[in-house]
Coordinates of C-alpha atoms and ligand atoms in Angstrom, one line a residue:
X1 CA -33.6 9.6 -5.4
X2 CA -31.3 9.9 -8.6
X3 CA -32.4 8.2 -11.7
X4 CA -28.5 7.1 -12.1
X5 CA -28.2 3.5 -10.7
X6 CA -24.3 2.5 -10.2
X7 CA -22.8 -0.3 -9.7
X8 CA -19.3 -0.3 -8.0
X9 CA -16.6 -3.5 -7.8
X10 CA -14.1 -3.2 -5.5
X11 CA -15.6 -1.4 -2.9
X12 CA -13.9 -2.3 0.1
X13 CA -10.8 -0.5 -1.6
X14 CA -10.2 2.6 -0.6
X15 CA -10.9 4.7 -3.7
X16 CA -14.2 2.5 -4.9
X17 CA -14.9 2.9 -1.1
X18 CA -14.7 6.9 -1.1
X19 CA -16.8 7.1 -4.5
X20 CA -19.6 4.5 -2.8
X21 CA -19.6 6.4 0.4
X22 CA -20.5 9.5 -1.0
X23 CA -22.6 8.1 -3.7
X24 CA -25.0 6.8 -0.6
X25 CA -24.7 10.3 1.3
X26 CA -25.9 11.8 -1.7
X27 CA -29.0 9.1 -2.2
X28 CA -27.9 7.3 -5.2
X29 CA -29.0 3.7 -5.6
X30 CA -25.9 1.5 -5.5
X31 CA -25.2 -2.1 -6.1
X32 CA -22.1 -3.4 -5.0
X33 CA -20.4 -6.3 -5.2
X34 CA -18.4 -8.1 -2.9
X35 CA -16.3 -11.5 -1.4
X36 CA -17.3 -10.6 2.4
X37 CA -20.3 -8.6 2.3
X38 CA -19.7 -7.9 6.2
X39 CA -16.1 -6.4 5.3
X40 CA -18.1 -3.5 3.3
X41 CA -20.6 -2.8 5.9
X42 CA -18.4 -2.3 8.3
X43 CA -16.4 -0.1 6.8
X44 CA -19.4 1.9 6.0
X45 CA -21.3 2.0 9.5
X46 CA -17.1 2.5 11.0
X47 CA -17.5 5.9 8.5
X48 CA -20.5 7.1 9.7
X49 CA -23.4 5.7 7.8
X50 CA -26.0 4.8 9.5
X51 CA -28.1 1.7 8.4
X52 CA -30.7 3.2 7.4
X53 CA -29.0 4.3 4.3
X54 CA -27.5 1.5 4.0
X55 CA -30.8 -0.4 3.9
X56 CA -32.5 2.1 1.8
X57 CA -29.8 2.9 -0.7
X58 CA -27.2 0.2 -1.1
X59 CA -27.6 -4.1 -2.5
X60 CA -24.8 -5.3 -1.7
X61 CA -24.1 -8.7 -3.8
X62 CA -21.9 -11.6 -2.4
X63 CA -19.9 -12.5 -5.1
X64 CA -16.6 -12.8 -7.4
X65 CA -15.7 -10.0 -10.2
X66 CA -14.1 -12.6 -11.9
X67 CA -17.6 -14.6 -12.4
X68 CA -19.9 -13.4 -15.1
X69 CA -23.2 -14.7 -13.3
X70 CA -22.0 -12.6 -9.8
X71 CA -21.2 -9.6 -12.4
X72 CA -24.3 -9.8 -14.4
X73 CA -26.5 -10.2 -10.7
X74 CA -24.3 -6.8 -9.9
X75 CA -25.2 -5.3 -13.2
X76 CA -29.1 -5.7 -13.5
X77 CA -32.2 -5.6 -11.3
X78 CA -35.3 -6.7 -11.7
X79 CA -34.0 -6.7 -16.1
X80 CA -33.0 -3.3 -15.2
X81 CA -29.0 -2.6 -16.1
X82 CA -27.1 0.0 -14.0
X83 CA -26.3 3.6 -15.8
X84 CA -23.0 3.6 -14.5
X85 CA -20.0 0.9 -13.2
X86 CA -17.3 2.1 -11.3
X87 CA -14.3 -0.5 -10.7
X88 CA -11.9 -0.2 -8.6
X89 CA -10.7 -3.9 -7.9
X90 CA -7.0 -4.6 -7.9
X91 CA -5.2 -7.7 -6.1
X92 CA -2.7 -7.4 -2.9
X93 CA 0.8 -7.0 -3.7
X94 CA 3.3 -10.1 -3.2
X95 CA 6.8 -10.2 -2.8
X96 CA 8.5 -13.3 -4.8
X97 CA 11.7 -14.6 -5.2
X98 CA 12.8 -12.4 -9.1
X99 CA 15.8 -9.2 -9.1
X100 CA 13.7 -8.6 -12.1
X101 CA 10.0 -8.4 -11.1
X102 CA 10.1 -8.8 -7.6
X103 CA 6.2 -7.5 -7.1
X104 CA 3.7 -9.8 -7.9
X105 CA 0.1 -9.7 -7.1
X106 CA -2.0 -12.9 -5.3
X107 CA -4.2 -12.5 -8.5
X108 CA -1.8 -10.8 -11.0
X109 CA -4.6 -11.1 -13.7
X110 CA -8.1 -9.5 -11.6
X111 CA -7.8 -6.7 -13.6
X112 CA -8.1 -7.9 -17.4
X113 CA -9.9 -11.1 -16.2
X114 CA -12.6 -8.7 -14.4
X115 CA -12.9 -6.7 -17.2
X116 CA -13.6 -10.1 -19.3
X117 CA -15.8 -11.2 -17.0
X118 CA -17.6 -7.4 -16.9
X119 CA -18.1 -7.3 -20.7
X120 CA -19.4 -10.6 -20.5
X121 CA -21.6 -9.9 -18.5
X122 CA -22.8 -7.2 -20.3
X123 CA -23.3 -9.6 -23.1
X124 CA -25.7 -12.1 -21.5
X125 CA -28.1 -9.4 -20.4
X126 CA -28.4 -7.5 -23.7
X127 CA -29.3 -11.5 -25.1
X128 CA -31.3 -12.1 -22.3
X129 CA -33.5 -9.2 -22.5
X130 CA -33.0 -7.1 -25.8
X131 CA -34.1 -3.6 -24.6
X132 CA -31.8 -3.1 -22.2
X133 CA -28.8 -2.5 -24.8
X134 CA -31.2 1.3 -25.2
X135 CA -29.9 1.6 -21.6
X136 CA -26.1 1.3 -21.9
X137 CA -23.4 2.1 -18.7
X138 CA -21.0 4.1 -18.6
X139 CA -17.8 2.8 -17.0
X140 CA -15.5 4.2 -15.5
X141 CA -12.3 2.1 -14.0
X142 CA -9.1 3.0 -12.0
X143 CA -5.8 2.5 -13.4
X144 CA -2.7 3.5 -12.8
X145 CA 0.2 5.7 -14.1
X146 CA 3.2 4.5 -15.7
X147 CA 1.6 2.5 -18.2
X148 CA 0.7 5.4 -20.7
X149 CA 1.4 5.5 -24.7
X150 CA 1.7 9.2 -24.2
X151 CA 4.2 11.6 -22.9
X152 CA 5.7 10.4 -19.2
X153 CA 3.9 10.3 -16.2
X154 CA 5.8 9.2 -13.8
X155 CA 8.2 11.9 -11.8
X156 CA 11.8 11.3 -12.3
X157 CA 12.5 9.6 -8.7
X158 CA 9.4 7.1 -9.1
X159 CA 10.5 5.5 -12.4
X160 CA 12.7 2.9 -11.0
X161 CA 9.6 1.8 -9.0
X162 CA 7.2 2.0 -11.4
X163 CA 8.9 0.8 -14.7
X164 CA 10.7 -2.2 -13.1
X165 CA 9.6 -3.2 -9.6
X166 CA 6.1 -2.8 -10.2
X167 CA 6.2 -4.1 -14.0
X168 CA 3.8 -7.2 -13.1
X169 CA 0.5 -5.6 -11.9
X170 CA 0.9 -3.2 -14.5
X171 CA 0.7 -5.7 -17.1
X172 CA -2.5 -6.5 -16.0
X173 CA -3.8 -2.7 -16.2
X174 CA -2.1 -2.6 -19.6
X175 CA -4.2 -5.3 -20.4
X176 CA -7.2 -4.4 -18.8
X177 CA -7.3 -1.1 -21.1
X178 CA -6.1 -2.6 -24.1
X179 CA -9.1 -5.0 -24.0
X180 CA -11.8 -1.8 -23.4
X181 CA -9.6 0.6 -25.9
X182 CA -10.1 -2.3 -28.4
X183 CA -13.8 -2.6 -27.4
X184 CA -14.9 0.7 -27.6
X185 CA -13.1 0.8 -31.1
X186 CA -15.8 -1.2 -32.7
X187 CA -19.2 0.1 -34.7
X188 CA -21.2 1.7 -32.2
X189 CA -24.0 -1.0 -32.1
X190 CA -21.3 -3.8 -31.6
X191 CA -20.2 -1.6 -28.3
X192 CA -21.3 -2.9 -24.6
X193 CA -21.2 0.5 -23.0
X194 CA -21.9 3.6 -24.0
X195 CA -18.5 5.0 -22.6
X196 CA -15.6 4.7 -21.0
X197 CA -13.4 6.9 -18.4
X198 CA -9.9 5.7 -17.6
X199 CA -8.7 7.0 -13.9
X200 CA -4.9 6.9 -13.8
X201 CA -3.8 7.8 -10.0
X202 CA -0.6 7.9 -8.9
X203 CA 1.0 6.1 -5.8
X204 CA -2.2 5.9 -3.7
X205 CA -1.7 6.7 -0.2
X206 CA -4.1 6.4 3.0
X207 CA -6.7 3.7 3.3
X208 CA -10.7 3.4 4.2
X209 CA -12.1 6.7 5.3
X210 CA -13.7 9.4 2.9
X211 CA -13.0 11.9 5.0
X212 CA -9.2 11.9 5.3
X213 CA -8.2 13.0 1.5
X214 CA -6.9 16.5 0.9
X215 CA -10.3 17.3 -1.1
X216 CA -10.7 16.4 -4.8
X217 CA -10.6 20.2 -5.6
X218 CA -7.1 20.1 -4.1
X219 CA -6.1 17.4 -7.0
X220 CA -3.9 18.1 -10.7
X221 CA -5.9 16.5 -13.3
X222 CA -4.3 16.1 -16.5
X223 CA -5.0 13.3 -19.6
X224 CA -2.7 10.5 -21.5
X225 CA -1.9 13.6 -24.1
X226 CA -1.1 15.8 -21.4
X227 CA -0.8 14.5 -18.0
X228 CA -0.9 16.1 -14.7
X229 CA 2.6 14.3 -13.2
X230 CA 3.1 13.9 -9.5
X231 CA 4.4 11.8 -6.8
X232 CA 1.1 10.5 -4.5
X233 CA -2.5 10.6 -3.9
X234 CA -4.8 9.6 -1.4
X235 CA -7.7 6.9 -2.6
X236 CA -10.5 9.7 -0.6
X237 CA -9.7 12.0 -3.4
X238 CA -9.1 9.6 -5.7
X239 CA -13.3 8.4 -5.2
X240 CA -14.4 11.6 -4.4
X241 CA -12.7 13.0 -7.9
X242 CA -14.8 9.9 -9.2
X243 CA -17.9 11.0 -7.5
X244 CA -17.8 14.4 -8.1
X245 CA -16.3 14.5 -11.8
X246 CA -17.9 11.1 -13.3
X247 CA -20.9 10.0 -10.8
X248 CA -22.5 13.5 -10.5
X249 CA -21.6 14.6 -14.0
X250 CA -22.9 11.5 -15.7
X251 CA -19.0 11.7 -17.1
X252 CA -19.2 15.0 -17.9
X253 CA -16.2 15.8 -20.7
X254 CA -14.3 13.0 -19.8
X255 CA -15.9 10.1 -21.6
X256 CA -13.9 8.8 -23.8
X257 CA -10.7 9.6 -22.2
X258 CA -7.9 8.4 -20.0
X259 CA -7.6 11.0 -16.8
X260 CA -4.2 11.1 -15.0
X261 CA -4.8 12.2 -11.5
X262 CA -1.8 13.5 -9.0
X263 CA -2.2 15.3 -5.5
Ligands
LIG22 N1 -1.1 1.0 -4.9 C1 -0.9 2.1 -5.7 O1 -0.2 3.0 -5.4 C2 -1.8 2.2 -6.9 C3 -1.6 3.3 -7.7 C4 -2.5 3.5 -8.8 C5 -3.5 2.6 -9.0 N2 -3.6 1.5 -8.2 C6 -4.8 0.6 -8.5 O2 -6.0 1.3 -8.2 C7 -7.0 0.4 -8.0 C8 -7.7 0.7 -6.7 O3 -6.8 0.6 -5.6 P1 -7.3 0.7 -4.1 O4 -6.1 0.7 -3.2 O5 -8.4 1.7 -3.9 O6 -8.1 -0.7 -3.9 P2 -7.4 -2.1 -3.4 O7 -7.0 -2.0 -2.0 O8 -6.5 -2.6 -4.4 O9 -8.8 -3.0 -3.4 C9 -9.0 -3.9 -4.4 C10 -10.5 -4.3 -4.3 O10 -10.7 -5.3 -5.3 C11 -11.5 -6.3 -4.6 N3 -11.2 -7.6 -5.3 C12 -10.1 -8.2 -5.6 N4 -10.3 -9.4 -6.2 C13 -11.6 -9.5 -6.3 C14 -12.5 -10.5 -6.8 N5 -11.9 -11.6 -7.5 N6 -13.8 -10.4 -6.7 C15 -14.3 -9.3 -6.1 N7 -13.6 -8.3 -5.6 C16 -12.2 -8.4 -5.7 C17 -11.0 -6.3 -3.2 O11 -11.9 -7.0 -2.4 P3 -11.5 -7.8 -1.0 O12 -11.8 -6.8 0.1 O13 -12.5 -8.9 -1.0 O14 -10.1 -8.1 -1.1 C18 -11.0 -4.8 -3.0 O15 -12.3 -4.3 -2.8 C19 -6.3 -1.0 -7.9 O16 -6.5 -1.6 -9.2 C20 -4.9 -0.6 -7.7 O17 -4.0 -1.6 -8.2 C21 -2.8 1.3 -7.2

């Protein structure tokens, strides 16, 4: 067993999904959270795993991201905190009745509410039990390109779709890492978590199975300063980048930055 505990929101989504999936293989301790509890462990026995791993490795918590207690139950066990949060929540694209934004999301704010909610969280554990800020996550979360401050990093054909039709859930990533950037920007003893990795994917492609990805070896990996631009991606390598770059490498050389990611 690792001594790296995660915690992963969002996991019935395909790249959260991936990164839990072979998390477990590889005999982390995870604690996930989710709406439908049964959704998630179907997916995972329909990949493979058997319940016994499931039993031994994997708490799965019934809850909403958007609610601190669910978040904080997520974060901590027994006054333990996690060493690592992975999110990967997002909300289910909408069409509506607007030439000018016609995507919408059925939550357009899950993404910068969650992460409200998250820190939060974070918050009422350190005041419950004032050790446990010795012990800070890392998080890491997964964004999406087209929302940068750096150079562009959408291809030519895709900026149509991703400056204007798609303008609504990007707010809410926009928002999402403004509220961390602006977190992590404080005195180091004011700061919730001890770092913070930004995943920007491109158009994610495929759905719920680890195994159908290209391989995460396969993938351009580039920054905001100098991104890696490209077309799509499938969530598989998206988690297993995640897995293999941030859960096994405790972060490795990418805390602290935003990661573009492109097949
Ligand atoms: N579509 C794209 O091309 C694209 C490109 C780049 C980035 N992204 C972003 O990348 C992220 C991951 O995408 P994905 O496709 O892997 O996942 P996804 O299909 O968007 O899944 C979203 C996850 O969030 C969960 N969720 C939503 N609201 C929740 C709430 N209030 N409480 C708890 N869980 C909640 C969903 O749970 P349920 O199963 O209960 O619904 C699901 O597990 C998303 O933020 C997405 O917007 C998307």
């Amino acid at each position: 067993m690792s001594a790296t505990t995660i915690a992963i929101l969002g996991a019935t989504g395909g790249c959260a999904n991936a990164s839990l999936v072979h998390s477990l293989l590889a005999g982390y301790d995870v604690r996930a959270l989710a709406r439908t509890p049964s959704k998630l462990t179907s997916q995972l026995l329909a990949q493979g795993l058997t319940q016994q791993i499931l039993d031994q490795h994997l708490t799965i918590i019934h809850g909403d991201a958007t609610n601190v207690d669910d978040v904080k139950r997520t974060l901590v066990s027994s006054g333990k905190l996690v060493s690592l949060i992975i999110t990967g929540l997002g909300g289910k694209p909408v069409l509506q009745k607007s030439l000018r934004r016609p995507v919408t999301l059925d939550n357009p704010g899950i993404c910068s509410s969650s992460i409200e909610a998250l820190l939060s969280a974070l918050r009422a554990a350190y005041d419950e039990n004032p050790s446990t800020p010795a012990h800070k996550p890392l998080l890491a979360y997964v964004s999406t390109t087209g929302i940068t401050n750096g150079p562009e990093d959408v291809p030519f054909g895709f900026r149509f779709l991703y400056h204007v039709l798609l303008a609504v859930p990007h707010e809410d990533k926009r928002k999402m890492e403004y509220t961390l950037k602006s977190h992590m920007a404080q005195p180091e003893n004011e700061r919730l978590l001890r770092g913070v990795v930004g995943v920007r994917a491109s158009l994610l492609t495929g759905g719920i199975d680890y195994k159908a990805g290209k391989g995460w070896k396969t993938l351009r990996v580039g920054t905001e300063e100098s991104p890696a631009v490209g077309y799509t991606i499938p969530r598989p390598d998206v988690g297993e980048w995640i897995f293999e770059e941030l859960i096994k490498r405790d972060g490795g050389e990418w805390v602290g930055k935003i990661v573009t990611l492109t097949s």
